[in-house]
XYZ file of C-alpha atoms in Angstrom:
71
model
C 28.462 144.198 74.489
C 28.293 145.797 70.916
C 24.584 146.810 71.719
C 23.595 142.896 71.315
C 21.585 141.746 74.749
C 22.775 138.749 76.078
C 20.387 135.371 75.910
C 20.329 134.929 79.842
C 20.275 137.364 82.770
C 23.199 138.251 84.372
C 23.811 137.261 88.128
C 24.346 140.235 90.471
C 27.921 139.980 91.604
C 30.303 142.539 93.012
C 32.883 144.209 90.360
C 35.861 142.447 91.882
C 34.466 139.151 91.516
C 33.165 139.813 87.966
C 36.807 140.844 87.129
C 38.604 137.887 88.666
C 36.327 135.309 87.055
C 36.628 137.117 83.637
C 40.378 137.409 84.013
C 40.939 133.852 84.784
C 38.617 132.784 82.093
C 40.796 135.327 79.172
C 44.055 133.407 80.724
C 42.878 130.111 79.693
C 40.468 130.968 76.802
C 42.135 129.859 73.580
C 42.913 126.605 75.147
C 39.490 125.719 77.140
C 36.692 127.803 76.454
C 36.892 129.092 72.453
C 34.012 128.290 70.403
C 31.772 127.153 73.505
C 28.366 128.934 74.061
C 28.305 128.189 77.730
C 31.317 128.080 80.258
C 31.741 126.122 83.147
C 34.576 127.673 85.243
C 35.548 126.530 88.608
C 37.267 128.866 91.039
C 37.562 130.305 94.370
C 35.077 133.374 95.155
C 36.227 136.166 97.324
C 35.369 134.440 100.713
C 37.775 131.543 99.660
C 34.913 129.045 98.735
C 35.260 126.925 95.758
C 32.450 127.680 93.319
C 31.158 126.796 89.667
C 30.388 129.842 87.565
C 28.061 129.193 84.560
C 28.957 131.870 81.973
C 27.536 132.827 78.727
C 30.364 133.155 76.170
C 30.156 135.255 72.892
C 34.014 135.424 72.463
C 37.129 136.511 74.224
C 36.382 139.231 76.946
C 32.713 139.188 76.075
C 31.251 137.096 78.986
C 27.837 136.918 80.903
C 28.131 135.228 84.354
C 24.626 133.715 84.936
C 24.782 131.236 87.753
C 27.236 130.522 90.489
C 27.214 127.469 92.656
C 29.212 126.323 95.738
C 31.339 123.138 95.057
């Protein structure tokens, strides 16, 4: 965003999954994730498996999902 590249490569996910993860992060951003460079966010993916997403954080709404691990 803002013409500045992210530090890490983005994970190739479908738009619905990216949207879901980013929406959930936005919901709790100011309580859990503000001022953190890397985020570990746990949620279910589209196939209902628990996953941990590693996300590069550059501020509210400016995220880059870099890894996904099944929990």
